[in-house]
Amino acid sequence: MNPGRGTAPVGRVRELLTRPSRRTRQRLARVPAGERDRGQTVIEFIGVVPLILLLLVALWQCALVGYAFVLAGNAADEGARAGAAAESDPGGACRTAAEGELPSSFDAVPACGDDGTGMYRATVTLKIPVLIPGVLNGFPVEGTAAHVKER
């Protein structure tokens, strides 16, 4: 077989297919090395931005869940304390104190009463907000507290 006519060795074919043409080499020689991938950073950034935004939304939702748990517990504690110390209408004092500790954007359902063991219990149920408090409220969170009656 004549290697110059008809068939070429596999290595030579691979080299011809992967080697840039003379025109491409001249064009690349004119562009400084640092500017050959100029748009690459923008493309990568655009691809990652949705992931970063999704992560921020998830972190914000986790912060709202924690905040709702803290608010429910604190409101229940204040309600139980006010109900235990009230001389008359302990249920009204409990509800007023519990609702006073909560922002208006949270839907609160305080339940107060004497449990028959000398303790005054308060339970506050809040709905965890989804992303923005007051908009699209989610599942409920419950905070419970009890104080010894002062009589």
Short mmCIF file of C-alpha atoms in Angstrom, two decimals:
data_model
loop_
_atom_site.label_atom_id
_atom_site.label_comp_id
_atom_site.label_asym_id
_atom_site.label_seq_id
_atom_site.Cartn_x
_atom_site.Cartn_y
_atom_site.Cartn_z
CA MET A 1 0.00 0.00 0.00
CA ASN A 2 1.10 3.49 -0.74
CA PRO A 3 0.69 5.63 2.43
CA GLY A 4 0.62 8.84 0.42
CA ARG A 5 -2.42 7.91 -1.66
CA GLY A 6 -5.88 6.83 -0.54
CA THR A 7 -5.31 6.03 3.11
CA ALA A 8 -3.45 7.90 5.80
CA PRO A 9 -2.24 6.60 9.14
CA VAL A 10 -4.78 7.04 11.98
CA GLY A 11 -2.51 9.42 13.92
CA ARG A 12 -2.16 11.75 10.94
CA VAL A 13 -5.96 11.86 10.40
CA ARG A 14 -6.54 12.61 14.06
CA GLU A 15 -3.96 15.41 13.94
CA LEU A 16 -5.57 16.97 10.88
CA LEU A 17 -9.04 16.86 12.45
CA THR A 18 -8.05 18.33 15.84
CA ARG A 19 -5.46 20.90 14.75
CA PRO A 20 -6.92 24.40 14.19
CA SER A 21 -6.60 25.83 10.70
CA ARG A 22 -4.01 28.45 9.81
CA ARG A 23 -6.70 31.13 9.72
CA THR A 24 -7.95 30.18 13.21
CA ARG A 25 -4.39 30.22 14.58
CA GLN A 26 -3.83 33.71 13.12
CA ARG A 27 -7.09 34.99 14.66
CA LEU A 28 -6.19 33.54 18.07
CA ALA A 29 -2.72 35.05 17.87
CA ARG A 30 -4.25 38.54 17.51
CA VAL A 31 -6.48 38.16 20.62
CA PRO A 32 -4.65 38.56 23.94
CA ALA A 33 -4.65 35.40 26.06
CA GLY A 34 -6.76 36.93 28.85
CA GLU A 35 -9.58 37.94 26.51
CA ARG A 36 -10.17 34.62 24.77
CA ASP A 37 -12.79 33.60 27.36
CA ARG A 38 -14.30 37.02 28.00
CA GLY A 39 -17.96 36.01 27.99
CA GLN A 40 -17.45 32.76 29.90
CA THR A 41 -17.79 34.35 33.33
CA VAL A 42 -21.09 35.99 32.44
CA ILE A 43 -22.51 32.72 31.13
CA GLU A 44 -21.44 30.86 34.28
CA PHE A 45 -22.91 33.60 36.49
CA ILE A 46 -26.25 33.50 34.66
CA GLY A 47 -26.34 29.74 35.12
CA VAL A 48 -25.67 29.93 38.86
CA VAL A 49 -27.96 32.88 39.74
CA PRO A 50 -31.17 30.77 39.94
CA LEU A 51 -29.45 28.36 42.32
CA ILE A 52 -28.25 31.21 44.53
CA LEU A 53 -31.74 32.75 44.60
CA LEU A 54 -33.30 29.40 45.47
CA LEU A 55 -30.83 28.98 48.32
CA LEU A 56 -31.62 32.46 49.65
CA VAL A 57 -35.36 31.74 49.55
CA ALA A 58 -34.81 28.47 51.45
CA LEU A 59 -32.69 30.23 54.08
CA TRP A 60 -35.29 32.98 54.48
CA GLN A 61 -38.03 30.38 54.95
CA CYS A 62 -35.93 28.61 57.61
CA ALA A 63 -35.48 31.93 59.41
CA LEU A 64 -39.26 32.51 59.35
CA VAL A 65 -39.92 29.04 60.78
CA GLY A 66 -37.50 29.68 63.65
CA TYR A 67 -38.96 33.14 64.25
CA ALA A 68 -42.50 31.72 64.41
CA PHE A 69 -41.44 29.11 66.99
CA VAL A 70 -39.81 31.77 69.17
CA LEU A 71 -42.81 34.09 68.91
CA ALA A 72 -45.30 31.33 69.78
CA GLY A 73 -43.31 30.26 72.84
CA ASN A 74 -42.82 33.81 74.09
CA ALA A 75 -46.48 34.76 73.57
CA ALA A 76 -47.62 31.62 75.42
CA ASP A 77 -45.26 32.40 78.30
CA GLU A 78 -46.49 35.99 78.59
CA GLY A 79 -50.13 34.86 78.38
CA ALA A 80 -49.69 32.19 81.05
CA ARG A 81 -47.93 34.68 83.33
CA ALA A 82 -50.69 37.28 82.88
CA GLY A 83 -53.44 34.68 83.39
CA ALA A 84 -51.83 33.29 86.52
CA ALA A 85 -51.47 36.74 88.07
CA ALA A 86 -54.92 38.07 87.09
CA GLU A 87 -57.43 38.62 89.91
CA SER A 88 -60.48 38.69 87.66
CA ASP A 89 -60.98 37.39 84.11
CA PRO A 90 -57.71 35.44 83.80
CA GLY A 91 -58.72 34.21 80.30
CA GLY A 92 -59.08 37.75 78.97
CA ALA A 93 -55.79 38.85 80.54
CA CYS A 94 -54.06 35.82 79.09
CA ARG A 95 -55.39 36.38 75.57
CA THR A 96 -54.64 40.11 75.68
CA ALA A 97 -51.05 39.54 76.86
CA ALA A 98 -50.42 36.79 74.31
CA GLU A 99 -51.80 38.80 71.39
CA GLY A 100 -49.84 41.86 72.54
CA GLU A 101 -46.58 39.96 72.10
CA LEU A 102 -47.28 39.02 68.49
CA PRO A 103 -46.95 41.12 65.33
CA SER A 104 -50.22 41.79 63.52
CA SER A 105 -49.04 39.87 60.44
CA PHE A 106 -49.17 36.54 62.30
CA ASP A 107 -52.54 34.86 62.73
CA ALA A 108 -52.63 33.96 66.44
CA VAL A 109 -55.00 31.63 68.21
CA PRO A 110 -54.33 31.80 72.00
CA ALA A 111 -56.04 29.24 74.22
CA CYS A 112 -55.86 29.88 77.97
CA GLY A 113 -57.21 28.11 81.00
CA ASP A 114 -56.68 26.50 84.39
CA ASP A 115 -55.59 22.88 84.07
CA GLY A 116 -56.90 21.87 87.54
CA THR A 117 -53.48 21.24 89.08
CA GLY A 118 -52.86 24.76 90.31
CA MET A 119 -51.16 25.72 87.04
CA TYR A 120 -52.45 28.20 84.49
CA ARG A 121 -51.72 27.07 80.93
CA ALA A 122 -51.55 29.06 77.73
CA THR A 123 -51.20 27.64 74.25
CA VAL A 124 -50.57 29.91 71.27
CA THR A 125 -50.94 28.57 67.75
CA LEU A 126 -49.35 30.50 64.88
CA LYS A 127 -49.32 29.76 61.19
CA ILE A 128 -45.81 29.81 59.74
CA PRO A 129 -45.67 32.38 56.96
CA VAL A 130 -44.41 31.40 53.55
CA LEU A 131 -41.72 33.88 52.44
CA ILE A 132 -43.52 37.04 53.53
CA PRO A 133 -45.42 37.30 56.84
CA GLY A 134 -49.13 37.83 56.27
CA VAL A 135 -49.10 36.41 52.74
CA LEU A 136 -49.75 32.72 52.05
CA ASN A 137 -49.70 31.46 55.63
CA GLY A 138 -48.58 27.86 56.01
CA PHE A 139 -48.76 25.11 58.61
CA PRO A 140 -49.37 25.82 62.33
CA VAL A 141 -46.79 26.07 65.10
CA GLU A 142 -47.73 25.70 68.72
CA GLY A 143 -46.14 27.27 71.80
CA THR A 144 -47.21 26.13 75.26
CA ALA A 145 -46.40 27.53 78.70
CA ALA A 146 -47.68 27.12 82.26
CA HIS A 147 -47.30 29.19 85.44
CA VAL A 148 -48.33 28.56 89.02
CA LYS A 149 -51.48 30.44 89.94
CA GLU A 150 -50.86 33.33 92.34
CA ARG A 151 -53.76 33.27 94.81
#
